[in-house]
Structure formats: structure tokens, C-alpha cells
Short mmCIF file of C-alpha atoms in Angstrom, two decimals:
data_model
loop_
_atom_site.label_atom_id
_atom_site.label_comp_id
_atom_site.label_asym_id
_atom_site.label_seq_id
_atom_site.Cartn_x
_atom_site.Cartn_y
_atom_site.Cartn_z
CA PRO A 1 7.84 -38.63 -15.76
CA LEU A 2 10.24 -37.03 -18.26
CA ALA A 3 13.47 -36.84 -15.52
CA ASP A 4 12.95 -41.09 -15.46
CA GLY A 5 11.93 -41.71 -18.55
CA GLU A 6 13.05 -42.32 -22.26
CA PHE A 7 13.46 -38.55 -22.89
CA SER A 8 15.15 -37.78 -19.63
CA PRO A 9 18.30 -37.29 -22.05
CA VAL A 10 16.30 -34.36 -23.72
CA PHE A 11 15.01 -33.43 -20.15
CA ARG A 12 17.61 -32.46 -18.55
CA LEU A 13 19.47 -30.38 -21.62
CA LEU A 14 15.55 -28.30 -21.51
CA THR A 15 16.72 -27.34 -17.62
CA ILE A 16 20.14 -26.85 -18.12
CA PHE A 17 19.07 -24.19 -20.96
CA ALA A 18 16.41 -22.87 -18.56
CA TYR A 19 18.59 -22.13 -15.23
CA GLY A 20 22.12 -23.73 -16.06
CA THR A 21 25.09 -23.09 -17.83
CA TYR A 22 27.56 -23.95 -21.02
CA ALA A 23 29.83 -25.55 -17.94
CA ASP A 24 27.19 -27.53 -16.72
CA TYR A 25 26.24 -29.11 -20.11
CA LEU A 26 30.09 -29.76 -20.77
CA ALA A 27 29.88 -31.68 -17.58
CA GLU A 28 27.07 -34.23 -18.69
CA ALA A 29 27.91 -33.56 -22.92
CA ALA A 30 28.53 -37.65 -22.96
CA ASN A 31 24.95 -38.61 -21.34
CA LEU A 32 23.29 -35.74 -23.03
CA PRO A 33 22.45 -34.95 -26.68
CA PRO A 34 24.82 -32.60 -29.08
CA LEU A 35 24.25 -29.39 -29.86
CA THR A 36 24.65 -27.25 -32.89
CA GLU A 37 26.84 -24.27 -32.95
CA ALA A 38 23.91 -21.74 -32.73
CA GLN A 39 22.89 -24.00 -29.53
CA LYS A 40 26.54 -23.73 -28.22
CA ASN A 41 26.41 -19.69 -28.58
CA LYS A 42 22.37 -19.46 -27.14
CA LEU A 43 23.57 -21.40 -24.10
CA ARG A 44 26.43 -18.76 -23.73
CA HIS A 45 24.69 -15.98 -23.40
CA LEU A 46 22.51 -17.49 -20.94
CA SER A 47 25.64 -18.31 -18.98
CA VAL A 48 27.02 -14.90 -19.09
CA VAL A 49 23.24 -13.90 -17.64
CA THR A 50 24.30 -17.04 -14.88
CA LEU A 51 27.21 -14.41 -14.24
CA ALA A 52 25.76 -11.07 -14.51
CA ALA A 53 23.49 -11.84 -11.80
CA LYS A 54 25.91 -12.69 -9.13
CA ILE A 55 28.71 -9.68 -10.42
CA LYS A 56 28.51 -7.01 -12.84
CA CYS A 57 32.00 -6.24 -13.26
CA ILE A 58 33.24 -9.82 -14.93
CA PRO A 59 37.15 -10.16 -16.09
CA TYR A 60 37.27 -12.19 -19.03
CA SER A 61 39.35 -14.81 -17.77
CA VAL A 62 36.00 -16.21 -15.83
CA LEU A 63 34.33 -15.55 -19.63
CA LEU A 64 36.94 -17.29 -20.94
CA GLU A 65 37.00 -19.99 -18.85
CA GLN A 66 33.00 -20.76 -18.19
CA LEU A 67 32.10 -20.31 -22.24
CA GLN A 68 34.99 -22.44 -23.75
CA LEU A 69 36.23 -19.76 -25.64
CA LYS A 70 39.92 -19.77 -27.52
CA ASN A 71 40.65 -16.57 -27.48
CA VAL A 72 39.52 -12.41 -26.63
CA ARG A 73 38.51 -11.92 -30.00
CA GLN A 74 35.43 -14.80 -29.75
CA LEU A 75 34.40 -13.89 -26.67
CA GLU A 76 33.80 -9.87 -27.67
CA ASP A 77 31.67 -11.20 -30.97
CA LEU A 78 29.48 -13.73 -28.47
CA VAL A 79 28.69 -10.67 -26.18
CA ILE A 80 27.89 -8.00 -28.93
CA GLU A 81 25.86 -11.01 -30.24
CA ALA A 82 23.97 -11.14 -26.68
CA VAL A 83 23.44 -7.42 -26.63
CA TYR A 84 22.21 -7.50 -30.00
CA ALA A 85 19.93 -9.94 -28.89
CA ASP A 86 18.88 -7.91 -26.42
CA VAL A 87 19.75 -11.07 -23.94
CA LEU A 88 22.20 -8.19 -21.72
CA ARG A 89 23.24 -4.62 -21.94
CA GLY A 90 26.62 -3.46 -21.12
CA SER A 91 30.17 -2.42 -22.30
CA LEU A 92 33.05 -3.65 -22.88
CA ASP A 93 36.20 -2.45 -20.83
CA GLN A 94 39.19 -3.47 -22.87
CA ARG A 95 41.64 -1.65 -20.81
CA ASN A 96 40.92 -3.72 -18.22
CA GLN A 97 39.93 -6.85 -19.47
CA ARG A 98 36.34 -7.38 -18.03
CA LEU A 99 32.76 -6.97 -19.23
CA GLU A 100 30.63 -4.34 -17.43
CA VAL A 101 26.90 -5.29 -17.27
CA ASP A 102 24.11 -2.49 -16.93
CA TYR A 103 21.61 -5.06 -17.42
CA SER A 104 20.66 -8.41 -17.80
CA ILE A 105 17.11 -10.58 -18.78
CA GLY A 106 15.72 -13.13 -16.11
CA ARG A 107 15.79 -17.01 -16.11
CA ASP A 108 14.17 -19.68 -14.37
CA ILE A 109 14.82 -20.88 -11.18
CA ARG A 110 15.62 -24.39 -8.99
CA ARG A 111 12.87 -25.48 -6.89
CA GLU A 112 15.53 -25.53 -4.21
CA GLU A 113 16.06 -21.61 -4.25
CA LEU A 114 12.34 -20.96 -4.33
CA SER A 115 12.95 -21.25 0.12
CA THR A 116 15.59 -18.57 -0.35
CA ILE A 117 13.61 -16.40 -2.88
CA THR A 118 11.00 -16.55 0.16
CA ARG A 119 13.11 -15.64 3.05
CA THR A 120 14.65 -12.68 0.50
CA LEU A 121 11.04 -11.18 0.02
CA GLN A 122 10.10 -11.97 3.50
CA GLU A 123 13.07 -10.05 4.68
CA TRP A 124 12.39 -7.65 2.21
CA CYS A 125 8.63 -7.13 3.23
CA GLN A 126 9.60 -6.87 6.48
CA GLY A 127 11.81 -4.05 5.89
CA CYS A 128 9.27 -2.28 3.86
CA GLU A 129 7.09 -2.61 6.98
CA VAL A 130 10.09 -0.94 8.61
CA VAL A 131 10.25 1.69 6.39
CA LEU A 132 7.21 2.68 6.43
CA SER A 133 6.03 2.84 9.99
CA GLY A 134 9.14 5.53 9.97
CA ILE A 135 7.68 7.32 7.04
CA GLU A 136 4.14 6.80 9.25
CA GLU A 137 5.68 8.36 12.75
CA GLN A 138 7.44 11.51 10.55
CA VAL A 139 4.06 12.27 9.16
CA SER A 140 2.72 12.27 12.66
CA ARG A 141 5.20 14.74 13.56
CA ALA A 142 5.12 16.60 11.08
CA ASN A 143 1.14 16.99 11.93
CA GLN A 144 2.13 17.72 14.80
CA HIS A 145 4.62 20.81 14.73
CA LYS A 146 1.96 22.18 11.56
CA GLU A 147 -0.83 22.68 14.29
CA GLN A 148 0.97 23.66 16.45
CA GLN A 149 2.50 25.89 14.57
CA LEU A 150 -0.59 26.99 13.84
CA ALA A 151 -2.21 27.23 17.47
CA LEU A 152 0.64 29.54 17.75
CA LYS A 153 -0.02 31.60 15.02
CA GLN A 154 -4.07 32.08 15.99
CA GLN A 155 -2.74 33.04 19.69
CA ILE A 156 -0.32 35.68 18.35
CA GLU A 157 -3.18 37.53 15.90
CA SER A 158 -6.16 37.23 18.74
CA GLU A 159 -3.08 38.81 21.05
CA VAL A 160 -2.25 41.25 18.20
CA ALA A 161 -6.20 42.40 17.64
CA ASN A 162 -6.16 42.49 21.41
CA LEU A 163 -3.43 45.29 21.45
CA LYS A 164 -5.07 46.83 18.62
CA LYS A 165 -8.15 47.56 20.58
CA THR A 166 -7.03 48.58 23.62
CA ILE A 167 -5.11 50.67 22.29
CA LYS A 168 -7.83 52.25 20.51
CA VAL A 169 -9.28 52.55 23.27
CA THR A 170 -7.12 54.32 24.81
CA THR A 171 -6.49 56.73 22.35
CA ALA A 172 -9.65 57.50 22.22
CA ALA A 173 -10.06 58.11 26.33
CA ALA A 174 -7.11 60.29 25.89
CA ALA A 175 -8.72 62.52 23.05
CA ALA A 176 -12.48 62.36 24.48
CA ALA A 177 -10.14 64.27 28.02
CA THR A 178 -8.38 66.85 26.46
CA SER A 179 -10.90 67.89 23.81
CA GLN A 180 -14.06 70.29 24.95
CA ASP A 181 -17.50 71.08 24.17
CA PRO A 182 -17.21 74.44 21.41
CA GLU A 183 -21.21 75.87 22.97
CA GLN A 184 -19.15 75.03 27.13
CA HIS A 185 -15.82 76.78 25.84
CA LEU A 186 -17.97 79.87 24.68
CA THR A 187 -19.88 79.97 28.06
CA GLU A 188 -16.14 79.47 29.54
CA LEU A 189 -15.70 82.77 27.73
CA ARG A 190 -18.42 84.69 28.37
CA GLU A 191 -18.56 84.11 32.49
CA PRO A 192 -14.90 84.75 34.24
CA ALA A 193 -14.01 82.02 36.56
CA PRO A 194 -15.11 82.27 40.06
CA GLY A 195 -13.09 84.86 42.42
CA THR A 196 -12.53 87.56 39.15
CA ASN A 197 -15.36 89.72 40.43
CA GLN A 198 -13.98 90.23 43.35
CA ARG A 199 -10.63 90.61 43.03
CA GLN A 200 -12.04 93.79 40.03
CA ALA A 201 -14.27 95.08 42.16
CA SER A 202 -11.40 94.66 45.35
CA LYS A 203 -9.43 96.77 42.88
CA LYS A 204 -11.88 99.76 42.24
CA THR A 205 -12.06 100.17 45.89
CA SER A 206 -8.84 100.07 46.10
CA LYS A 207 -8.09 102.79 43.27
CA ALA A 208 -11.51 105.41 45.18
CA LYS A 209 -9.42 105.16 48.04
CA GLY A 210 -6.31 106.49 46.38
CA LEU A 211 -8.23 109.23 44.91
CA ARG A 212 -10.04 110.99 47.85
CA SER A 213 -6.63 110.62 49.44
CA SER A 214 -5.15 112.49 46.69
CA ALA A 215 -8.26 115.01 46.69
CA LYS A 216 -7.90 115.52 50.80
CA ILE A 217 -4.21 116.44 50.37
CA TRP A 218 -4.82 118.60 47.39
CA SER A 219 -7.40 120.54 49.15
CA LYS A 220 -5.22 121.60 52.23
CA SER A 221 -2.41 122.54 50.47
CA ASN A 222 -4.27 125.65 49.38
#
């Protein structure tokens, strides 16, 4: 394999560009091929990406130490180059002497980091299942509440309809009880109520008796 053969220094340098940093290169520079200035800056860009994966606001002091730059001007020029190369996006906070990173590209991972990534993904999946279960429970509750409200609405509408029918029937019965047939009404007007003729006959008899008494009194006086 390349890691143990003649080209092991080149292979090691390749792994540093894949997921290492400029500090890693400096630590093994004696056993690695030399880099041009452009290659050094490229590795410095990737080193900033590695730092940005851990912290989004990187102090200038940390960057100067990790990238082995002499002054802030060189650091800011390097960051501007990385932004134009679309390696990262962010802003330079000169007042607070820090780099604020909004976005950075991804890098390759080491083999020993696979277990950590797997565990993180499993935890993320478990969290998603918990959230999904909670959402399904809320949806079920919402559907039950909707069904209850619909049943209550139907019950109220049924009760209102029955009440309207009852009121209509009661009103019709009351109207029928208070109204009369026109022909029956005329008949009642033509035919006096029972007992009326007897009272009238009694009144006529009394009147006749009174007249007879008056006549007798008048004849005696003559």
C-alpha cells in the first residue's frame, strides 16, 4: 500500500490535504515533500474550514497561531482569498478581532471518526422518531377534537330542527283552536243560543200581564 511504500510521504501529504491542517504539515514537514506558496495558502484555507467546523467566531489570535502568519494584514488577505474561492462565507470583525463564519465547505473524514459520525446519525434518527411520534400524537388529538366538534354541531343542528318542528306544530294547533269555520259562524249568528227563546218568551208574558193589570185598574177608576 501507498502508506508503507516508496510514496508514503506523498500519501501522508495527501491525507493532510484531505482532512489535516497546516499545523499538522509543519509538525511533519521534515518527512514530507515541500510545498509551494500557493499550496501553503490552499492548506491554510482548509485549516480555516476545520476551525470553522468547531467554532463560528474564530479569534484572530487563534488563526495567526494555527496558520503561522506574521500579521493581521496577511490573515485578512488570506481570508478574503478563501471567500472569493468559495471555500467559506463570513465577515471580518476588525473591532473585535475575529472571523465570523456563516458557511464553509465540508472536508473528508478520518476512518477513526466513522464511529462517532455513525453514533451521531443514530441519535439524530432517534430524535426524529421522537419528534415524528409527537407530531402523530398531536394529529390524532386534533382529529379526535374535530370529530367531537362535528358530532356536537350535528347534535345541535338536530335539536334546533326538532325545536322548529315542535314550535311549528304548536303554533298550528293554537291557530286551529282559535279559528272558526265561516259557515259555522253564520249558522251560530242565525240560530240563537239555547235558552234565548225561553227568556224572550218569559219577557213577553210578563209584559202582557203588566198590561192586563193596568187595564183593570183603569176600568175600575171609571
